[in-house]
Amino acid sequence: MLKITGYADRVSAMPGDAIRFMINCEYPDYQASVVRVVQGDTAPEAPPVKLVPVPAAIDGRYPGRPQVIHAGSFGRVDCERGFAGVSSLSLQAMIFPTTPQKGRQAILSKWDEAEGRGIAMIVAADGSLGIEISDGATRKVLSVGKPMLSRHWYFAAVSYDAVTGALHVHQEPQHDFPTIDDSGSASDTVPAGLSWQNAAPLLFAASWGGEDAGRTIGRALYNGKIDRPRVSGASLSLADMQALRGDLWSERLGGALIGAWDFSRDIPGIRMDDVSGREHHGVVVNMPTRGVTGHNFTGEDGMCWKDRPTQWSAIHFHDDDIYDAGWQVDFSLTIPEGMKSGIYAVRIEAEGEEQFVTFVVRPPRGKPGSKLAFLFPLATYMAYANEHFGTNDGLVELHLNRALVLHPHQQFLNEHREYGHSLYDLHSDGSGVCYSSRLRPVLNLRPKVEANHGAGPSHLWLFNADTHITSWLENFDQDYDVITDEDLHAEGHGLLRDYQTVVTATHPEYYTKEMYDAVHRYTHGGGRLIYLGGNGFYWRIAYHATQPGIIEVRRSEGGSRAWEPPTGEYYHSFTGEYGGMWRRQGNRSPNHLVGVGFTAQGFDQSSPYRRAEGAADPRAAFILEGIEDEILGDFGLTGGGAAGMELDRHDVSVGSPPHSLVIASSGPHTEAHVFVVEDMLFNFMGATGDVCDKVRADLVFFETPQGGAVFSVGSIAYSGALPWNNFDNNISKLTLNVLRRFMDPTPFPMPTS
Amino acid sequence: MAKQDLEQLIQGRDLNELVAEFRAKTTGQHSPALQRLINRIRSEPMTGKLALLCTKPHEEWRLVQMNGRGKPMTLLGGIYHDLNDAEWAIFKLRMKRHFDIDLQD
Ligand SMILES: [Fe+2]
C-alpha cells in the first residue's frame, strides 16, 4: 500500500510564483527533487522513460510525516452567543436521508464528540429520527423506531424541555405509502436541566470531532439533503415547529429562533445565510452539493435554481465529499526567472517507493517562450482525479473486453475513500459526484502511472498517455510552451493569441464556456489547432467563483455518462449555467470547433485508418506528403492501432464545417467499440465497431478565418502510435507534416466553391 | 450456471474450439459465440470479481478477488508474468465457477 502521497496548492505557475507542496510520508524521511516530464510510459515497447532532473532549490532530504484527510461535508455555524443562557432547545428541518441504515448520523448538532456531550437531531442507529442528549455522564438517545425510507422527504423535529426534562421526536413523511409505516413520534424524560452545553460549533450533517491543524473534523457524517433547518432556544410544541417549516413565521416564534437557514441564498458560494435576523450565518465545509431540489420542488416553475430559488433551498451532504485536504506545507518552490516552460514533477523517494506531484511551468503572462503551445488539460485531469473505475462497478470489465488490471494507487484509493472521488464515481450514497478538487493528492496525475482504460501494451490514459505527445515533440526538437486550460479559463483568448499553433492532449474532454470560446476565437483569428485526441470538448463544466481548484459537472439530459443528475439538478450550482454536453448548448458541438465529435468508445484493441476521399484533395497534399501508404497507423502503444479507445466522427449534420476534408477514416473496429448513446434515439442492433460504419475516427482538416486551420485525429489511441518504431512511422510523419505547415505563418487560403 | 445456459451461449459451437480460440488470443475481436460466453462470465459484480493486481509494472500481475466497494481485495495464489497467461487463468477459474467445467492448459 502506498506510503507516500502529496499535492500542490497550484498546478500552473510562472516564474516568480511559489508552489507549496504538501507531502504525506510514512517513512522517516524522503528525498525530494524536480524532474521535467518528457516521457512517462514504462512499457518495454515504449521509448525509454525520460524524466530529466532539473536542479532546484527544494532538492534535498526532508523528514517524513503522516498527513491525513478528513473527508465528509457539513455546515458550520459559530454562534456561541446565540446559545448563551439556552437550556431548552428545538431542532428541525426537512430531510431527505440517502443512507438511513448507515448508523448514527448527525443532522443538526451541537455536540462535542471528545467530551461525549451535547444535543443533536440524528438519524439513529435504527434508521429513524432521533434526539441525542448528554451532559457527558448521562447520555440518552430517543428515536421514533420506524426506519425512514432512503430518498424520501421527511419533516424532522426534536425538542428538549430543560424545565421538565421532556424529550420529543417527530418524524413525518411527505408521502404516505401503503405497507410503509414510517410516521411517528416518541417522547421520554431525562433529568431536567441536563447540562448539554458545550463549546462545539453548531454543525449541519455532522457532529464536532474537534480541530486538527486548522481543519474541523466532522463525525457522525450524514448522507442526504437538508432543507430549511431551524434551531429555537425553547422547547416548542409540535404545532409551533410545524409553523416554522415555511419561510414566514409569527413574531412570537421568531423571538425564540437562534437561527433559520435558507440554503437557496448563495448557492454559487459557500455561505449559509441565517434569515432569522440573528445573523448566525455559517459556511459549508468540503463542498456539499448545492443547487439541489428542496422538498417543495414542483418541476412546474422552471428547472433552474435561478428561476425559483425557494424550491432549491436544500444542500446534499456526503460523507465522502472533500474539497481542500488542508495539509501542512512541507516545502515551497519558487519558479526561478527563466525556467523553461514545460511539464514538471516533484519526485519524492523513500525506501524504494516513489511518488510524483505534477506541475506546469507556464511562460510569463504575455511573453510566450515559443510559437508552439501544448494545452495541458488540467480540467479533464481533475474530472478523472482518483477515479474508481476498477473498484466500484463490476461492469467495467465489459467496457474493457479484457481482464480488469488494478494498480497500486487504485488499490490504495479503494480503501482510502477520504482521498475523494472523480466525476465518474458515485458517492457512498449512490449519488453522482459533480465536484472535483485538485487540492488533494491526485494519484493518477503523474508519470509512470497506468490505468484501466488505455489498451496494451502501454495501458495509459490521460496524463501519462499525453507524454507520448511531449516525447514526440521533443524527439523532433520542437520547442514548445505548456499552458493549462485552467489558465485559459481565467485569461481567455489572450493566453493563446500569440501562438502560431496549439496542440491538444489526447482527451481534452471537459470545457467551460470561457475555455471553449477562447479556443474558438483562436481558431477564427488565424490560429492553428492540432487536436490529437478523442472525445474532446464534450462536457460543459464550471469553476467556482471564490474557491480555487474545484470544478463542477452536471451530466444533464443525455450523453455517454457515468451517472444522471436528478430532475431539477441540471444547472451548475457554481454559475447557474445549464450543464451537459456541449453539443446541446447552441452551435458549440465539438464538431463546430474541431470538425469531429464523439461517436464511439471501446477499450480492448485499436484499428488503423485508411485514406479517404479528402486525401486526394490538393488542399490536403501537405498532410500526406512523402507518405505512400493506404493504411495509416496499423501499430501503436495503445491497442496496437492509431484509432481506438474513444473515437470522433466527422458529421456536417452535427456541426462539422461543410468545407472540412476527411483525410482518412478508421475501421473496422472491435465489437467492444460501441456507438454512443447520444446519437442513438431508439437503441438498435448492429451498433458495434465490427458492423457499424459510424464507429470510426475521422482524420479531418479545415481552414479557418484569417489564415488559420484545424487538424483533428478523433482518436484517443492516436498518440500511442507517434513513438512507434522510434518515432519513425507514417502517423508520426503525417503529424509532423501538419505541425510544420501549421508553424509556417503563411496563411491558409479559404477554399472557394 | 446451468449446462443449458452454456449451450445457449455457444449455440452449437464446439466448446474446445472456443477455448482454443481464447487461449490463442485473449484480447480484441472474438468469434460471436466466444464473445457471448466471455461477456457472460465477465458480468460478475465487483463483489467476488476475479481481477489482477499489477505488482511490477509490465512484469508481474497477481490474481485477486475483489470484495466490493471500499473493501480490501484478497490476494489469491496466482502470479503471472504475461497478461495472456493471467487472462487464461481467470478464464479457467470462471469456467469452473460458472459451468463447473475443468479446463486443462
Ligand atoms: Fe473521458
PDB file of N, CA and C and ligand atoms in Angstrom, chain A residues 380 383-384 389 424 461-462 507 509-510 534-535 538-539 555 560 598 601 603 646 716, ligand 1:
ATOM      1  N   THR A 380      -9.717  18.253 -17.344  1.00  0.00           N
ATOM      2  CA  THR A 380     -10.057  16.847 -17.575  1.00  0.00           C
ATOM      3  C   THR A 380      -9.288  15.943 -16.615  1.00  0.00           C
ATOM      4  N   ALA A 383     -11.271  16.036 -13.621  1.00  0.00           N
ATOM      5  CA  ALA A 383     -12.513  15.254 -13.756  1.00  0.00           C
ATOM      6  C   ALA A 383     -12.253  13.780 -13.449  1.00  0.00           C
ATOM      7  N   TYR A 384     -11.101  13.299 -13.863  1.00  0.00           N
ATOM      8  CA  TYR A 384     -10.737  11.896 -13.661  1.00  0.00           C
ATOM      9  C   TYR A 384      -9.944  11.665 -12.372  1.00  0.00           C
ATOM     10  N   PHE A 389     -12.846   3.539 -11.376  1.00  0.00           N
ATOM     11  CA  PHE A 389     -13.450   2.662 -12.398  1.00  0.00           C
ATOM     12  C   PHE A 389     -13.250   1.190 -12.061  1.00  0.00           C
ATOM     13  N   TYR A 424     -16.484  10.599 -12.316  1.00  0.00           N
ATOM     14  CA  TYR A 424     -17.058   9.370 -12.882  1.00  0.00           C
ATOM     15  C   TYR A 424     -17.644   8.477 -11.800  1.00  0.00           C
ATOM     16  N   TRP A 461      -3.699   6.311 -19.822  1.00  0.00           N
ATOM     17  CA  TRP A 461      -4.903   7.125 -20.002  1.00  0.00           C
ATOM     18  C   TRP A 461      -4.577   8.533 -19.546  1.00  0.00           C
ATOM     19  N   LEU A 462      -5.052   9.506 -20.271  1.00  0.00           N
ATOM     20  CA  LEU A 462      -4.882  10.909 -19.885  1.00  0.00           C
ATOM     21  C   LEU A 462      -3.413  11.294 -19.716  1.00  0.00           C
ATOM     22  N   HIS A 507      -7.127  13.811 -24.672  1.00  0.00           N
ATOM     23  CA  HIS A 507      -8.516  13.722 -24.215  1.00  0.00           C
ATOM     24  C   HIS A 507      -8.932  15.001 -23.491  1.00  0.00           C
ATOM     25  N   GLU A 509     -11.547  16.733 -22.627  1.00  0.00           N
ATOM     26  CA  GLU A 509     -12.987  16.452 -22.650  1.00  0.00           C
ATOM     27  C   GLU A 509     -13.840  17.520 -21.963  1.00  0.00           C
ATOM     28  N   TYR A 510     -13.298  18.143 -20.906  1.00  0.00           N
ATOM     29  CA  TYR A 510     -14.119  18.999 -20.044  1.00  0.00           C
ATOM     30  C   TYR A 510     -13.800  20.460 -20.285  1.00  0.00           C
ATOM     31  N   GLY A 534      -9.392  12.237 -28.758  1.00  0.00           N
ATOM     32  CA  GLY A 534     -10.768  11.843 -28.993  1.00  0.00           C
ATOM     33  C   GLY A 534     -11.658  12.302 -27.862  1.00  0.00           C
ATOM     34  N   ASN A 535     -12.953  12.314 -28.131  1.00  0.00           N
ATOM     35  CA  ASN A 535     -13.965  12.747 -27.154  1.00  0.00           C
ATOM     36  C   ASN A 535     -13.547  14.045 -26.462  1.00  0.00           C
ATOM     37  N   TYR A 538     -16.343  18.075 -24.843  1.00  0.00           N
ATOM     38  CA  TYR A 538     -17.572  17.272 -24.767  1.00  0.00           C
ATOM     39  C   TYR A 538     -18.509  17.757 -23.666  1.00  0.00           C
ATOM     40  N   TRP A 539     -18.014  17.771 -22.423  1.00  0.00           N
ATOM     41  CA  TRP A 539     -18.873  18.196 -21.317  1.00  0.00           C
ATOM     42  C   TRP A 539     -18.637  19.656 -20.976  1.00  0.00           C
ATOM     43  N   ARG A 555     -24.193  16.221 -15.522  1.00  0.00           N
ATOM     44  CA  ARG A 555     -24.304  15.407 -16.733  1.00  0.00           C
ATOM     45  C   ARG A 555     -25.772  15.364 -17.173  1.00  0.00           C
ATOM     46  N   SER A 560     -22.843  10.101 -23.055  1.00  0.00           N
ATOM     47  CA  SER A 560     -22.212   8.897 -22.523  1.00  0.00           C
ATOM     48  C   SER A 560     -21.705   9.255 -21.141  1.00  0.00           C
ATOM     49  N   PHE A 598     -17.612  13.138 -30.669  1.00  0.00           N
ATOM     50  CA  PHE A 598     -17.610  11.788 -30.089  1.00  0.00           C
ATOM     51  C   PHE A 598     -18.625  10.876 -30.774  1.00  0.00           C
ATOM     52  N   GLN A 601     -16.898   4.346 -28.270  1.00  0.00           N
ATOM     53  CA  GLN A 601     -15.790   4.012 -27.384  1.00  0.00           C
ATOM     54  C   GLN A 601     -15.684   2.513 -27.193  1.00  0.00           C
ATOM     55  N   PHE A 603     -12.323  -0.339 -25.419  1.00  0.00           N
ATOM     56  CA  PHE A 603     -11.018  -0.216 -24.777  1.00  0.00           C
ATOM     57  C   PHE A 603     -10.153  -1.465 -24.891  1.00  0.00           C
ATOM     58  N   GLU A 646     -11.529   6.062 -27.638  1.00  0.00           N
ATOM     59  CA  GLU A 646     -12.672   6.949 -27.860  1.00  0.00           C
ATOM     60  C   GLU A 646     -12.476   7.598 -29.218  1.00  0.00           C
ATOM     61  N   ILE A 716      -8.376   8.709 -29.263  1.00  0.00           N
ATOM     62  CA  ILE A 716      -7.518   8.774 -28.074  1.00  0.00           C
ATOM     63  C   ILE A 716      -6.252   7.941 -28.261  1.00  0.00           C
TER      64      ILE A 716
HETATM   65 FE    FE C   1     -13.478  10.774 -20.890  1.00  0.00          FE
END
